[in-house]
XYZ file of C-alpha atoms in Angstrom:
298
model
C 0.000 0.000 0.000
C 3.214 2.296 0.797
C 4.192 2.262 -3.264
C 0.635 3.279 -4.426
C 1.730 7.152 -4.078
C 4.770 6.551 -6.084
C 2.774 4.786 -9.030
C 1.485 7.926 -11.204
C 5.101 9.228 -10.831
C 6.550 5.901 -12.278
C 4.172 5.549 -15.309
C 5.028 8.719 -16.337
C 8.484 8.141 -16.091
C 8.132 5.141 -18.233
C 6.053 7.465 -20.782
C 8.371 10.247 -20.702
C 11.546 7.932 -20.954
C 13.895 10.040 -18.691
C 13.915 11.455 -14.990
C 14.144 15.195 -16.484
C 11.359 15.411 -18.555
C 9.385 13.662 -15.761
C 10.344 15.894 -13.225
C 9.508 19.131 -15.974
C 6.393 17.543 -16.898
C 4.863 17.227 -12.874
C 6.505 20.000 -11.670
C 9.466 18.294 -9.442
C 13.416 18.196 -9.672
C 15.200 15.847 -11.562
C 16.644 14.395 -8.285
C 13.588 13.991 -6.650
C 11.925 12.176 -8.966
C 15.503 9.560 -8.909
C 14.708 9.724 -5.102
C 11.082 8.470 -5.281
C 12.035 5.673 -8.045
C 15.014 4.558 -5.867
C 12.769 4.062 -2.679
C 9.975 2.439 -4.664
C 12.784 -0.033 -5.846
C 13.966 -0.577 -2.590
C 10.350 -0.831 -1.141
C 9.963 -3.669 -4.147
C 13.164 -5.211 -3.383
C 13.645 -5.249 -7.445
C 15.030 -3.137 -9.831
C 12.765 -1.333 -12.161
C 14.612 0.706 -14.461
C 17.888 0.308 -16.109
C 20.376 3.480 -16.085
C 22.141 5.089 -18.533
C 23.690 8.351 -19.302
C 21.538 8.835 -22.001
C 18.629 6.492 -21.460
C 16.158 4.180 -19.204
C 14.707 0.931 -20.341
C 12.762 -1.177 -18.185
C 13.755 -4.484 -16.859
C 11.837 -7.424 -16.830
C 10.360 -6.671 -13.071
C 10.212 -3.174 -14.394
C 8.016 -4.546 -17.813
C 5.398 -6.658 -15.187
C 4.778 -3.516 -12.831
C 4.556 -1.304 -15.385
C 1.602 -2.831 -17.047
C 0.001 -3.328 -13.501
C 0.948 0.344 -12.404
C -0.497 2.019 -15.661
C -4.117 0.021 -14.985
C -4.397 1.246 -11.520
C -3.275 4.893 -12.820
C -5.973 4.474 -15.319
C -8.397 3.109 -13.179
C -7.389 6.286 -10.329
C -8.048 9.012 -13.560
C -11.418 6.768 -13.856
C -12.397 7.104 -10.528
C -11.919 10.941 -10.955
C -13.983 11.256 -13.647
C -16.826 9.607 -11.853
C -16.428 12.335 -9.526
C -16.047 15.187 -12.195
C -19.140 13.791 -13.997
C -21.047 14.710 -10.434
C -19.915 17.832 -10.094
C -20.588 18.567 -13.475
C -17.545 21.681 -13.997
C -15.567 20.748 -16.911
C -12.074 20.923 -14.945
C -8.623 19.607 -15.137
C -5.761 18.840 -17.873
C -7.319 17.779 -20.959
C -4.781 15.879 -22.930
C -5.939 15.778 -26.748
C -4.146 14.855 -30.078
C -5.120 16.078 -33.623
C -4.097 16.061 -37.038
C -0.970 19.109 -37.832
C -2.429 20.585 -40.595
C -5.849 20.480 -40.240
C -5.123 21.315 -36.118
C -3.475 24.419 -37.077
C -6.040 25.421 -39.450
C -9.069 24.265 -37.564
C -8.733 23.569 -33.755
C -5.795 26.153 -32.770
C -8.149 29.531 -33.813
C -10.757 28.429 -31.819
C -8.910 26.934 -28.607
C -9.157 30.490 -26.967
C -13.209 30.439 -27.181
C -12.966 27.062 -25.758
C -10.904 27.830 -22.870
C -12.564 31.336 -22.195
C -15.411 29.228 -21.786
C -14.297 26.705 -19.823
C -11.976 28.457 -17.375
C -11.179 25.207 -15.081
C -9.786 23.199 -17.652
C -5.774 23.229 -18.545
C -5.398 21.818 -22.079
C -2.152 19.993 -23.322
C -2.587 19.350 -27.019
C 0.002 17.462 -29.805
C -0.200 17.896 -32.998
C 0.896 14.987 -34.954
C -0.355 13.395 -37.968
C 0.608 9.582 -37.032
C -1.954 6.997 -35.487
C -1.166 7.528 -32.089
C -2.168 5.044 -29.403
C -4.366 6.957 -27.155
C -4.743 4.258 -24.133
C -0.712 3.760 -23.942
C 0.004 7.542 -24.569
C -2.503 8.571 -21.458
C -4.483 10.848 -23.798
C -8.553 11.818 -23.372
C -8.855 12.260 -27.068
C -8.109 12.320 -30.815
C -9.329 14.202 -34.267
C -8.647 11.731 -36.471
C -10.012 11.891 -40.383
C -10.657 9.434 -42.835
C -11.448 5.685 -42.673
C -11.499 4.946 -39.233
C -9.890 1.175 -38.568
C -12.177 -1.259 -35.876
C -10.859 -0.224 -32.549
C -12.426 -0.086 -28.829
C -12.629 3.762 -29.034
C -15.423 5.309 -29.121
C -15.890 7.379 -32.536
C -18.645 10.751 -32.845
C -18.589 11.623 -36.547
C -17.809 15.854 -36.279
C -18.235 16.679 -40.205
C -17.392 15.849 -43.710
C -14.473 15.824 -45.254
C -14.381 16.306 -48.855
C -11.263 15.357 -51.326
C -10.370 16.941 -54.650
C -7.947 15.930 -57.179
C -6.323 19.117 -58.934
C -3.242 20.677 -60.304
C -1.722 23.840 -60.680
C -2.218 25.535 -64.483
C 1.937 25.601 -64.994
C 1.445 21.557 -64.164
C -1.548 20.964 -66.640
C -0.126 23.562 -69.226
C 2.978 22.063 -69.431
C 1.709 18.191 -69.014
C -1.940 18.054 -70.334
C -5.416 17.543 -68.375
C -6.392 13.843 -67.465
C -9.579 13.277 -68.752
C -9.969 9.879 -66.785
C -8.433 8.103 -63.752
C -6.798 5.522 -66.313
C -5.108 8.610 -67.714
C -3.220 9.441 -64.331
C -0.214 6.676 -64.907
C 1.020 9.244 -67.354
C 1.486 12.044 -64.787
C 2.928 13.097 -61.607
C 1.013 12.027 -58.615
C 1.549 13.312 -55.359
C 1.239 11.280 -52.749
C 0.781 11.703 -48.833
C 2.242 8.876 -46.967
C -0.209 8.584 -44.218
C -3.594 8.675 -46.005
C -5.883 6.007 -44.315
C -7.756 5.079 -47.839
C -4.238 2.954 -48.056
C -1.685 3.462 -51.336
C -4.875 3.370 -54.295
C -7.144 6.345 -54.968
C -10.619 5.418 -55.940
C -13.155 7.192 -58.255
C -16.867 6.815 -58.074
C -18.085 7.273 -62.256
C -20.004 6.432 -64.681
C -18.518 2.909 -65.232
C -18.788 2.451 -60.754
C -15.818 2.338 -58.699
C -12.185 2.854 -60.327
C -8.751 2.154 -58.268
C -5.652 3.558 -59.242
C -2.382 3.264 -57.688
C -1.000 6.613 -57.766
C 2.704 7.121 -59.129
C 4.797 9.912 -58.848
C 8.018 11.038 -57.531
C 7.073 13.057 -54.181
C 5.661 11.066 -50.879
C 5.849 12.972 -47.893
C 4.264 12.111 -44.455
C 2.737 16.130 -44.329
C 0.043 17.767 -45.969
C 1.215 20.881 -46.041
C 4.364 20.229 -48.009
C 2.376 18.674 -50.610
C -0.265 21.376 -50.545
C 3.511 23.567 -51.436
C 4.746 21.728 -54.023
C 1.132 21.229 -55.572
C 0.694 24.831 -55.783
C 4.731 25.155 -57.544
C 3.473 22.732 -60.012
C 5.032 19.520 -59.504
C 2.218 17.356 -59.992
C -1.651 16.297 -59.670
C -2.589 15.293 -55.753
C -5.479 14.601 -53.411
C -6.363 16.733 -51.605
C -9.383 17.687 -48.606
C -10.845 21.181 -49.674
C -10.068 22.535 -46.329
C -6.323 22.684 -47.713
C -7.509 23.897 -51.161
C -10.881 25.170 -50.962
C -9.614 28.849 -51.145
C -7.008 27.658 -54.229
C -9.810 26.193 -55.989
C -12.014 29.167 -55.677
C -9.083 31.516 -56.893
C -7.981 29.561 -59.922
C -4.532 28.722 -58.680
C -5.301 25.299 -58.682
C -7.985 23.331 -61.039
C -10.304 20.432 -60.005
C -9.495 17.377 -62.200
C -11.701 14.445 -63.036
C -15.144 16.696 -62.705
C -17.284 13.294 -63.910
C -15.495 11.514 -61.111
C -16.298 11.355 -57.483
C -13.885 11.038 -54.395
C -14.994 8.983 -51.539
C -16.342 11.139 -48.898
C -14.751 10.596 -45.408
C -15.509 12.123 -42.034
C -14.073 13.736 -39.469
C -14.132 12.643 -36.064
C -13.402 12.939 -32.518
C -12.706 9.492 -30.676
C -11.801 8.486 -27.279
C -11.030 5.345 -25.074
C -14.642 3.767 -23.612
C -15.205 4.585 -20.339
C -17.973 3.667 -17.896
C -18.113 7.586 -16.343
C -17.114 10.381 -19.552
C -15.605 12.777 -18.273
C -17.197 15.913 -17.908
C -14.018 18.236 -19.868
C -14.039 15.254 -22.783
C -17.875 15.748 -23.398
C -17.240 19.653 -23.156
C -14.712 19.567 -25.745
C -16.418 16.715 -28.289
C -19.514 19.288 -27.949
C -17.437 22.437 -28.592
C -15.807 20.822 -31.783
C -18.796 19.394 -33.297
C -20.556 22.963 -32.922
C -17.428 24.836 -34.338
C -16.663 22.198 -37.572
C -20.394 20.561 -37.895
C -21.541 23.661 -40.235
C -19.300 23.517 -43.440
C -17.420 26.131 -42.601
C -13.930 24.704 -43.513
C -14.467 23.738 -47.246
């Protein structure tokens, strides 16, 4: 029962992956978080943590109490949110990841109305376009868009998210206009790395669904240096119209394939099940679906 105190600080040891930037990240010293590991090691009689200059790594012992220690932390931050769900405030650190480009479009202009509104609650958010494991990384939530893989997380559908193909005029003046998907394997395809339809675009048409496996020689794992090199006129790219919306209304880029429709996806937020929601998690999946549910970021 003496080590329960010193279980929160462990975990997030283990998740930070250094004594430092778990000490910066609860707001203690470097040596006393070495103090409290040391003691709970002792207390254990095992060693937890191997020691480097440069780097921890868990031992075996270390592997088996981690798992057991991050279940009762999550069960603890469950127990909490029973409580916060009674007292109704939205309150406390609100740890929530979302997509870079379409978080710094979307979700960072209206994160001061959100916390104007909801004074109590401290909000630590990551922008990162990867699939990140929300259980093991500790987070409340996610903005994730596109095909959504089976998962236990709970998924509210936000908005739409539309997709154009298009090219700069320099590109198409210089290269041609496809008239049909079959004629894309004579151009330059851009192609972003982590787009959840997998490597093949598909086309809805006259003819029913068309796959194409896009080829081209630019992949990057960021929107918004393909959105760049689109606009330079490298090559012909997918693209969700809250990138190009205002490009496509302008003229400096042109929607290909008119005859042909994208698949639609969706935009959602989604979040680990959990018997009591917490109150700041339904405040925010409210506040994003009233924000982005109107069409307002075509």
């Amino acid at each position: 029962m003496e080590h329960f105190s010193a279980l929160p600080l462990f975990v997030t040891v283990v998740e930070c992956g250094s004594f430092s930037a778990a000490g910066s990240k609860l707001g203690i010293s470097k040596s006393a978080v070495s103090k409290r590991i040391s003691q709970l090691e002792i207390g254990l009689g095992a060693q937890l943590l191997y020691r480097t200059t440069r780097s921890l790594s868990l031992t075996e012992a270390g592997e088996r109490y981690y798992d057991s220690a991050r279940q009762a932390v999550r069960f603890a931050r469950e127990g909490e949110d029973a409580i916060s769900e009674l007292q109704q405030a939205p309150k406390g650190l609100l740890r929530v990841t979302v997509p870079m480009v379409f978080g710094r479009r979307h979700i960072a202009p209206v994160i001061p109305e959100f916390l104007r509104r909801y004074p109590g609650i401290r909000l630590q958010l990551a922008m990162d376009d990867g699939q990140t494991d929300l259980i093991a990384e500790g987070l409340d939530l996610a903005v994730r868009i596109g095909e959504l893989e089976d998962s236990s997380l709970v998924a509210k559908r936000l908005a739409p998210c539309l997709s154009r193909l298009c090219a700069a005029p320099s590109y198409l003046a210089e290269h041609g206009t496809p008239s049909t998907p079959a004629d894309l394997a004579k151009h330059n395809c851009l192609f972003y790395s982590l787009f959840r339809g997998g490597s093949e675009w598909r086309f809805l048409g006259p003819e029913g669904e068309v796959r194409i496996e896009p080829k081209g020689n630019f992949e990057v794992n960021n929107s918004d240096a393909i959105h760049s090199v689109l606009l330079d006129g490298l090559g012909i790219a997918n693209m969700p119209e809250f990138i190009v919306g205002d490009d496509l209304r302008s003229g400096r880029l042109v929607p290909l394939l008119s005859g042909y429709a994208l698949p639609p996806h969706g935009i959602y937020c989604v979040y680990p099940k959990r018997k009591h929601l917490p109150a700041k998690v339904s405040a925010l999946v409210a506040f994003l679906a009233e924000k982005l549910g109107d069409g307002s970021m075509a």
